[in-house]
Tab-separated table of C-alpha atoms in Angstrom:
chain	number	residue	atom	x	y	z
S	1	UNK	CA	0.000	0.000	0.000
S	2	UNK	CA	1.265	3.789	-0.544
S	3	UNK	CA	1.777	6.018	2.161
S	4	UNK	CA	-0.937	8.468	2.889
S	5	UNK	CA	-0.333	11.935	1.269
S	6	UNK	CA	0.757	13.717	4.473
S	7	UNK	CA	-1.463	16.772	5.926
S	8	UNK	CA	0.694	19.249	5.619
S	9	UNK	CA	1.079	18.866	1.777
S	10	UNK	CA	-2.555	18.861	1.557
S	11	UNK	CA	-2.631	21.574	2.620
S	12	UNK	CA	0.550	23.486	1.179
S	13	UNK	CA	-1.030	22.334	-2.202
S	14	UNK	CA	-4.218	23.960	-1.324
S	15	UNK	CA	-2.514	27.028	-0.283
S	16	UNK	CA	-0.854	26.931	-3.907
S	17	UNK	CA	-3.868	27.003	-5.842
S	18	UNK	CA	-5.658	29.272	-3.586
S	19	UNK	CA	-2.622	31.797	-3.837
S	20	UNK	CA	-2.122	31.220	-7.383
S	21	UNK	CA	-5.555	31.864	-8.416
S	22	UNK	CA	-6.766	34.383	-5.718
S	23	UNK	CA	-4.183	36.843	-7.170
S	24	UNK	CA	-5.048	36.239	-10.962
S	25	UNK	CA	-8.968	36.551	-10.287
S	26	UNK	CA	-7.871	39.682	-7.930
S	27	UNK	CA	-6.115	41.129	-10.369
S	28	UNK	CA	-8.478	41.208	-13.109
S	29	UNK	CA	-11.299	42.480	-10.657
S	30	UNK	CA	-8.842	45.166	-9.523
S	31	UNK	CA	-7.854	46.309	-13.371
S	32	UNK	CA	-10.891	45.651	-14.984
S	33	UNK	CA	-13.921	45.375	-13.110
S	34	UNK	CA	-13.075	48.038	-9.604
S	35	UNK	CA	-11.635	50.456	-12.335
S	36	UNK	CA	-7.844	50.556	-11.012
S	37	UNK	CA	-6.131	51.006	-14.221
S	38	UNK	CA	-2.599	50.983	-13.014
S	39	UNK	CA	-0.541	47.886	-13.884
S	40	UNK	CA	2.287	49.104	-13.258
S	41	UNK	CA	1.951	50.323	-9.518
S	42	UNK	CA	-0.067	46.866	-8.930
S	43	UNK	CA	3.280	45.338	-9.591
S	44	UNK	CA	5.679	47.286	-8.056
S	45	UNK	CA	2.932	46.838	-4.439
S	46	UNK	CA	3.620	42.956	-5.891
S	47	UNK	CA	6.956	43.099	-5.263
S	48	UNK	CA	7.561	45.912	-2.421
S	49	UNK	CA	5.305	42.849	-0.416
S	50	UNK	CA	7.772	39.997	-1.999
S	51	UNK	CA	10.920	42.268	-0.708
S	52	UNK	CA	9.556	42.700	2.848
S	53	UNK	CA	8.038	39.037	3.436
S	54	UNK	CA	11.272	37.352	1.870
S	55	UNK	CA	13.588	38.704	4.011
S	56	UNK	CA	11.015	38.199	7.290
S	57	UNK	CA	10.752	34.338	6.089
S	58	UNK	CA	14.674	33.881	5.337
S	59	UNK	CA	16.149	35.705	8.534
S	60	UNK	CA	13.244	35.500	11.113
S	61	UNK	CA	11.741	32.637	10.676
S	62	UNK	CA	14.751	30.286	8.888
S	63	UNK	CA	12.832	28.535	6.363
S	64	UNK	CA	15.455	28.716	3.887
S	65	UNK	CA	19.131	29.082	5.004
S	66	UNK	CA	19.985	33.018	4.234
S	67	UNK	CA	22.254	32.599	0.879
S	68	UNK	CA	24.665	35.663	0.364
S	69	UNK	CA	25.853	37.294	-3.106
S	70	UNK	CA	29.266	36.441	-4.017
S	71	UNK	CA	30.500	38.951	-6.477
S	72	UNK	CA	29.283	42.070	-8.649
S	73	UNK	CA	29.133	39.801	-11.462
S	74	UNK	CA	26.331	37.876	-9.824
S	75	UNK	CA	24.632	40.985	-8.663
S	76	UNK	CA	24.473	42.458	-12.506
S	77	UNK	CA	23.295	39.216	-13.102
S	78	UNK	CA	20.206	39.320	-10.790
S	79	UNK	CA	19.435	42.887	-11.900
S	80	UNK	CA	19.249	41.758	-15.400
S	81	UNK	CA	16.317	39.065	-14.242
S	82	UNK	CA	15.025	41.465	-12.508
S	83	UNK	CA	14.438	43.143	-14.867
S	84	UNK	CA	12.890	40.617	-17.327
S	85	UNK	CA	10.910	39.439	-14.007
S	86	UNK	CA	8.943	42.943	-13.787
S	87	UNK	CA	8.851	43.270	-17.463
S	88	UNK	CA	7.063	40.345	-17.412
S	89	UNK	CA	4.533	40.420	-14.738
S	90	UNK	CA	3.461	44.051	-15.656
S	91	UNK	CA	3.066	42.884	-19.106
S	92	UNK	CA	0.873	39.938	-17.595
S	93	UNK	CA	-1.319	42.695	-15.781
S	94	UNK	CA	-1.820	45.012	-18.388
S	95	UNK	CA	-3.239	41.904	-20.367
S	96	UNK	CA	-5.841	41.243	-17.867
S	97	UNK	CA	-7.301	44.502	-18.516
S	98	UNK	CA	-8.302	43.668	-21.759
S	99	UNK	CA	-8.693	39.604	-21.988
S	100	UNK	CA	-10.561	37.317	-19.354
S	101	UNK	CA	-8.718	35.350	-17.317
S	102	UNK	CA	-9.744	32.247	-18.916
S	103	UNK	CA	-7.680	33.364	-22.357
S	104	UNK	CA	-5.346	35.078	-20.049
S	105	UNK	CA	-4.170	31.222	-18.993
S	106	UNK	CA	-4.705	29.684	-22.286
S	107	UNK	CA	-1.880	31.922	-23.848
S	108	UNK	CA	0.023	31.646	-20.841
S	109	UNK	CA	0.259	28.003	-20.987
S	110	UNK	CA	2.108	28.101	-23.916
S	111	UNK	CA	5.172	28.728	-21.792
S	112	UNK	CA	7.031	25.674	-22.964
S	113	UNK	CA	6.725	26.877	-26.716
S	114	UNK	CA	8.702	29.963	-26.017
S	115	UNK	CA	10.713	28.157	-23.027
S	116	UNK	CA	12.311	25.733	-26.519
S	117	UNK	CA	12.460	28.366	-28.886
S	118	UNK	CA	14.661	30.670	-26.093
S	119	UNK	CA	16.811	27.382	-25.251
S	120	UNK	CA	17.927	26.858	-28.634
S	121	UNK	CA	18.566	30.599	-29.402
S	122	UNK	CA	20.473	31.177	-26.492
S	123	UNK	CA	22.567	28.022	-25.544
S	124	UNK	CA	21.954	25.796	-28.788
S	125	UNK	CA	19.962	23.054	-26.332
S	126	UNK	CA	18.105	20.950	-28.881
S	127	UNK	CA	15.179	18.373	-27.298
S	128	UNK	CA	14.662	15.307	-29.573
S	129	UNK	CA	11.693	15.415	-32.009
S	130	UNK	CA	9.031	13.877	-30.053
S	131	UNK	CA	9.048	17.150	-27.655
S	132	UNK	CA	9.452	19.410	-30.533
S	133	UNK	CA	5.618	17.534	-31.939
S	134	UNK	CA	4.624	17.787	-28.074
S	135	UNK	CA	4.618	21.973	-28.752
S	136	UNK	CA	2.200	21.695	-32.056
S	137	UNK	CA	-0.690	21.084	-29.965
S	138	UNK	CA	0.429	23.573	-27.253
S	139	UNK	CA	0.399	26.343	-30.518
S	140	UNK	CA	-2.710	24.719	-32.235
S	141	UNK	CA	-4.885	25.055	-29.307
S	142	UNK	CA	-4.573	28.702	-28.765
S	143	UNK	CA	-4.630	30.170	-32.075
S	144	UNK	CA	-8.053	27.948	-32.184
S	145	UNK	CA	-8.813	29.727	-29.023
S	146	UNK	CA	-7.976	33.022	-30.128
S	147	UNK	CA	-10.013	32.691	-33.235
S	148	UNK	CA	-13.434	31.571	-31.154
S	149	UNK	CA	-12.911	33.986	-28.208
S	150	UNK	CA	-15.770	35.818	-28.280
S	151	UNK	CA	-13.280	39.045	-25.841
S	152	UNK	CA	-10.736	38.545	-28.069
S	153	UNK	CA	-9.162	42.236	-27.660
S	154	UNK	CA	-5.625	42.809	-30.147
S	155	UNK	CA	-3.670	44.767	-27.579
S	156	UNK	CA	-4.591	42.251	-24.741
S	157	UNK	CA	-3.281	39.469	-26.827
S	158	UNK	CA	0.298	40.952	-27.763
S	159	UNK	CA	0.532	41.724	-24.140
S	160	UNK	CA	-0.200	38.523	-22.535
S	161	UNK	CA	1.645	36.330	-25.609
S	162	UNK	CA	5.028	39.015	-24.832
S	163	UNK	CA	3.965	38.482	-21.138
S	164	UNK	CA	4.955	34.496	-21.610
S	165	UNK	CA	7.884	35.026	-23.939
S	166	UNK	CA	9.646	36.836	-21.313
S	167	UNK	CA	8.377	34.780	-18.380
S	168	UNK	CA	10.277	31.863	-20.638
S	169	UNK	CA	13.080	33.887	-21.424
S	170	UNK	CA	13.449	34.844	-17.514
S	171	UNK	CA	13.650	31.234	-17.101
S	172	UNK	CA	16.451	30.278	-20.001
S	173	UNK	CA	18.027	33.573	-18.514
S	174	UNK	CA	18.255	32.232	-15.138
S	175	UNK	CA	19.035	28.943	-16.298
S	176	UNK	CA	22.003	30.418	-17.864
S	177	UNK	CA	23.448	33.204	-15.695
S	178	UNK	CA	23.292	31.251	-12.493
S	179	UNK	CA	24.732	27.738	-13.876
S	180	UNK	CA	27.896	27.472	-11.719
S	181	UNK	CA	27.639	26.056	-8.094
S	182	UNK	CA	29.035	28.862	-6.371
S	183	UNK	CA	26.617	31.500	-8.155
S	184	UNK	CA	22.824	29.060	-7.382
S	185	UNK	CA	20.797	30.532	-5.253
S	186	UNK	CA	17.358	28.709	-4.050
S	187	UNK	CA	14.187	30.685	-5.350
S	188	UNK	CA	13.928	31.751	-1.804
S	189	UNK	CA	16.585	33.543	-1.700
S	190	UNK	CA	17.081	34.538	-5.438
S	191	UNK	CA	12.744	36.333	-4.860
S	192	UNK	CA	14.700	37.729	-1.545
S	193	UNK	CA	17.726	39.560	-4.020
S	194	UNK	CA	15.435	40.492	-7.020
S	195	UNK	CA	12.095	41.765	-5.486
S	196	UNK	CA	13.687	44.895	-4.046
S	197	UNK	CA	15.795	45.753	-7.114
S	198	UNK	CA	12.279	45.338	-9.129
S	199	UNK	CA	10.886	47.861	-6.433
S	200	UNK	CA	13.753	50.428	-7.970
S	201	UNK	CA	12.988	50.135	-11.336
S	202	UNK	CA	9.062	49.805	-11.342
S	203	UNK	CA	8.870	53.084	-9.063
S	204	UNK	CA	10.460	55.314	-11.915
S	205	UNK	CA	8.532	53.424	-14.589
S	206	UNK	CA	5.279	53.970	-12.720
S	207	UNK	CA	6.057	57.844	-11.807
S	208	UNK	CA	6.927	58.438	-15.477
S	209	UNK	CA	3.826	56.264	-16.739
S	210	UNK	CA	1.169	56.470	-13.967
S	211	UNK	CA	2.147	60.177	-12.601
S	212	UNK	CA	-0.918	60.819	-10.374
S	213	UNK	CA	-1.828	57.194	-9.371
S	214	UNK	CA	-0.907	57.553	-5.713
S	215	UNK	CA	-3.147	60.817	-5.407
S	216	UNK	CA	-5.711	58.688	-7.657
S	217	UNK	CA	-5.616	55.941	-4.970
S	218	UNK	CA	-5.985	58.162	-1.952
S	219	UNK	CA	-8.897	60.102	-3.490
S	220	UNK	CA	-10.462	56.132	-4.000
S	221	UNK	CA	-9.237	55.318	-0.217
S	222	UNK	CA	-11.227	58.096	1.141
S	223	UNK	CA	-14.753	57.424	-0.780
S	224	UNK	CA	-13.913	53.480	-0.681
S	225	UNK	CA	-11.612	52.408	2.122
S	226	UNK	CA	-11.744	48.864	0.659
S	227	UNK	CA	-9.516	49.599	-2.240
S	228	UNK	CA	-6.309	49.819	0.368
S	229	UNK	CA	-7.557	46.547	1.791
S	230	UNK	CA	-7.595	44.927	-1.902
S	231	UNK	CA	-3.865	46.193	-2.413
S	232	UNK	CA	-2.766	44.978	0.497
S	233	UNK	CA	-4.418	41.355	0.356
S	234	UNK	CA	-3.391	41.243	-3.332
S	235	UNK	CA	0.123	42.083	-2.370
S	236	UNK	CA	0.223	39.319	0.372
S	237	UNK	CA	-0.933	36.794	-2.155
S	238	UNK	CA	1.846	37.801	-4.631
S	239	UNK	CA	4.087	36.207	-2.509
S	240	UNK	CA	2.364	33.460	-0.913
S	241	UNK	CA	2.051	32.090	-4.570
S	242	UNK	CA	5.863	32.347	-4.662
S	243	UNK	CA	6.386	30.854	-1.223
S	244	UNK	CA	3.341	28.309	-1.790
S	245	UNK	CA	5.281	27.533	-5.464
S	246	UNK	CA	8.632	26.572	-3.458
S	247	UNK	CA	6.926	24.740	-0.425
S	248	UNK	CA	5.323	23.014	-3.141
S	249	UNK	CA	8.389	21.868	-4.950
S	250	UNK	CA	9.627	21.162	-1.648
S	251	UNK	CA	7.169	18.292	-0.682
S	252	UNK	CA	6.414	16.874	-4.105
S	253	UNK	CA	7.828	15.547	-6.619
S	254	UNK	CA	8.677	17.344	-9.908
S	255	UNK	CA	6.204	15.009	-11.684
S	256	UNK	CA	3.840	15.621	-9.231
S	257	UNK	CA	4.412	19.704	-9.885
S	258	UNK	CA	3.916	19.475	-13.278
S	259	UNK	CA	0.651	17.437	-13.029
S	260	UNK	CA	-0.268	20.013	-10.633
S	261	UNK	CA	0.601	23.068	-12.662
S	262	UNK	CA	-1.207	21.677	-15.572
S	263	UNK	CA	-4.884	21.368	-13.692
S	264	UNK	CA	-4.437	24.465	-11.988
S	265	UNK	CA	-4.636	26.297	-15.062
S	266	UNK	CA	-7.559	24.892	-15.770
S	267	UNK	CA	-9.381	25.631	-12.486
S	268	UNK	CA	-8.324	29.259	-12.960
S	269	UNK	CA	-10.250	29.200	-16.119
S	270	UNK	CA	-13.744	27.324	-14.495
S	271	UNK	CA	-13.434	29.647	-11.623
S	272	UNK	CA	-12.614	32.931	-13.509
S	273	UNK	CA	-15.702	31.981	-16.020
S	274	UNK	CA	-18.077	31.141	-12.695
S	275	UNK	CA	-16.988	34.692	-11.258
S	276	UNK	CA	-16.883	37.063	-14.256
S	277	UNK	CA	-19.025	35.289	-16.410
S	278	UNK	CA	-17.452	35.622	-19.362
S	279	UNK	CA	-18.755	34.332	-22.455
S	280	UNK	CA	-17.005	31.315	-24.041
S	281	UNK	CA	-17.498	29.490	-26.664
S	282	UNK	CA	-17.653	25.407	-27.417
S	283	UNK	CA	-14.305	25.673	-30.122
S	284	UNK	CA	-12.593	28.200	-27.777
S	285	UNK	CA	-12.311	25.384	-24.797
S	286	UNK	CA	-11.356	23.209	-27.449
S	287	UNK	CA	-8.374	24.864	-28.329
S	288	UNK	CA	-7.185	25.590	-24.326
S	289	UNK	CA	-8.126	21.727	-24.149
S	290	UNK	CA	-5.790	20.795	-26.993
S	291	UNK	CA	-3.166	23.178	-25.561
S	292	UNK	CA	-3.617	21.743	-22.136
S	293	UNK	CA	-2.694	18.341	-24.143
S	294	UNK	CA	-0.248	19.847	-25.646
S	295	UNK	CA	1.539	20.774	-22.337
S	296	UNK	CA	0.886	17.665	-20.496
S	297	UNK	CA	2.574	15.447	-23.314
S	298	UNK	CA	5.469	18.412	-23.672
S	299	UNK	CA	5.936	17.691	-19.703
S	300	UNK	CA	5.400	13.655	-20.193
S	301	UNK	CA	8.222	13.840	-22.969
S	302	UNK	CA	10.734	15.935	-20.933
S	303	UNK	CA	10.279	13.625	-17.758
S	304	UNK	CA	10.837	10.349	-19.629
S	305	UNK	CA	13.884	11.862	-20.945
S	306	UNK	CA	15.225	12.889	-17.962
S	307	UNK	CA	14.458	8.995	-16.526
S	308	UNK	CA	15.965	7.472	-19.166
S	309	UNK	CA	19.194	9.858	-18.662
S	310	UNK	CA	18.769	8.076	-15.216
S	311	UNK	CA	18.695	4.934	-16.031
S	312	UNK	CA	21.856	5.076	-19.025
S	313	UNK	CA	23.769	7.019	-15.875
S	314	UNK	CA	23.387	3.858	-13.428
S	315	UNK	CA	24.078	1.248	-16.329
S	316	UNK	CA	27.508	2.972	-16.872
S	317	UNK	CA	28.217	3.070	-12.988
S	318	UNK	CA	27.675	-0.186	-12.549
S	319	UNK	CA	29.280	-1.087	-15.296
């Protein structure tokens, strides 16, 4: 018989999802429906809460042994994700203005696509040709999708498909930069470094593109006092889902993660749809199912490579 699935990653997995998709649906209510049209701000409250519950979690409270940084090199290094990082997540909120959530995620699954073509570009990494057919269907599904979407908005769509390519390209970038031994830092403690270096570039980039937006939110605070309690909440579920994503990784297997990842997207989109309402159509959740396909072969392909990289590795020791 297996072991029971212990309590306490019940429950971390729980916290995941809720996290994960309490933000999303909070952000489109926030920059769609309540009217705050500042993306930019949104984020850098995202990551001003990431910068102050990092450190708090990694010195206070020891979850994660405090990692330092070695050398300018690797602190140029984390600026430059940095950088990518808040490109990308403000690029993921100003999409959510203009497309439900449900497309939001469709697009956004599409991850791997760009997460190949980056790979190659950058380090030459080649997969074999079964994962290469594994990203047709990711591709298929949501140009299917984006024909039937009944909210399909033009704008909304470059943002949220740019929004992916640099979450990907964050990820080869990482990948990349912080290869050697001496240079890894847990996610932790890399969230810990980048958050507050995001903080210091969103804050020009939302003085020179949302001037007035802290007057705007004060003149909101004092006819609706609930809009400071939104911020804040949304803030503190930023970075639960980042905390919830390692604890996550922590307890489960990478298998198990990606099985995970995969249906959470797909309770974002049955949630978002109960919530907002938005209208959908029959071929439109036919292409995110096909992409959803697409993704859970891409992730069957890559795992079975990586066992059977296993296995060749313990033939040749024991040999």
């Amino acid at each position: 018989m297996r072991d029971p699935i212990p309590l306490r990653t019940i429950w971390i997995v729980i916290s995941w999802y809720s996290s994960n998709i309490g933000v999303l649906l909070l952000n489109k209510y926030l920059l769609s429906s309540y009217g705050f049209k500042y993306p930019v701000f949104l984020t850098m409250c995202h990551m001003l809460a990431c910068s102050l519950f990092s450190y708090a979690v990694i010195a206070w409270f020891k979850v994660v042994p405090m990692q330092s940084i070695g050398s300018r090199k690797q602190f140029v290094k984390i600026t430059g994700l940095s950088l990518v990082f808040s490109f990308s997540v403000v690029l993921g909120n100003v999409s959510l203005r203009y497309l439900p959530v449900s497309f939001n995620q469709a697009i956004g699954a599409t991850t791997p696509f760009f997460t190949a073509i980056f790979a190659y570009l950058m380090s030459k990494k080649r997969e074999t040709w079964i994962t290469y057919v594994t990203l047709i269907p990711v591709v298929a599904g949501v140009i299917i999708a984006s024909g039937a979407e009944p909210s399909f908005n033009l704008f909304g769509f470059v943002m949220c498909v740019s929004a992916t390519a640099a979450r990907a390209f964050k990820s080869v970038l990482q990948s990349i930069l912080l290869s050697s031994e001496e240079e890894k830092l847990n996610s932790m403690n890399l969230l810990m470094y980048m958050a507050p270096i995001a903080v210091a570039i969103l804050l020009p980039a939302t003085l020179l593109m949302e001037g007035n937006v802290l007057e705007i939110t004060v003149a909101l605070a004092r006819e609706d006092i609930n809009i400071v309690y939104y911020l804040l909440f949304n803030s503190c579920l930023a970075y639960l889902v980042n905390l919830t994503n390692f604890l996550v990784t922590k307890h489960t297997s990478a298998l198990t993660l990606q099985v995970l990842g995969n249906a959470k997207g797909a309770v974002a989109v049955v949630v978002s749809i109960l919530i907002f309402k938005n209208p959908v159509s029959l071929i439109g959740m036919l292409g995110y199912s096909l992409t959803v396909l697409g993704v859970v072969l891409y992730s069957e392909s890559k795992q079975r490579i990586k066992q059977d990289s296993f296995t060749e590795l313990i033939c040749k020791l024991e040999t």
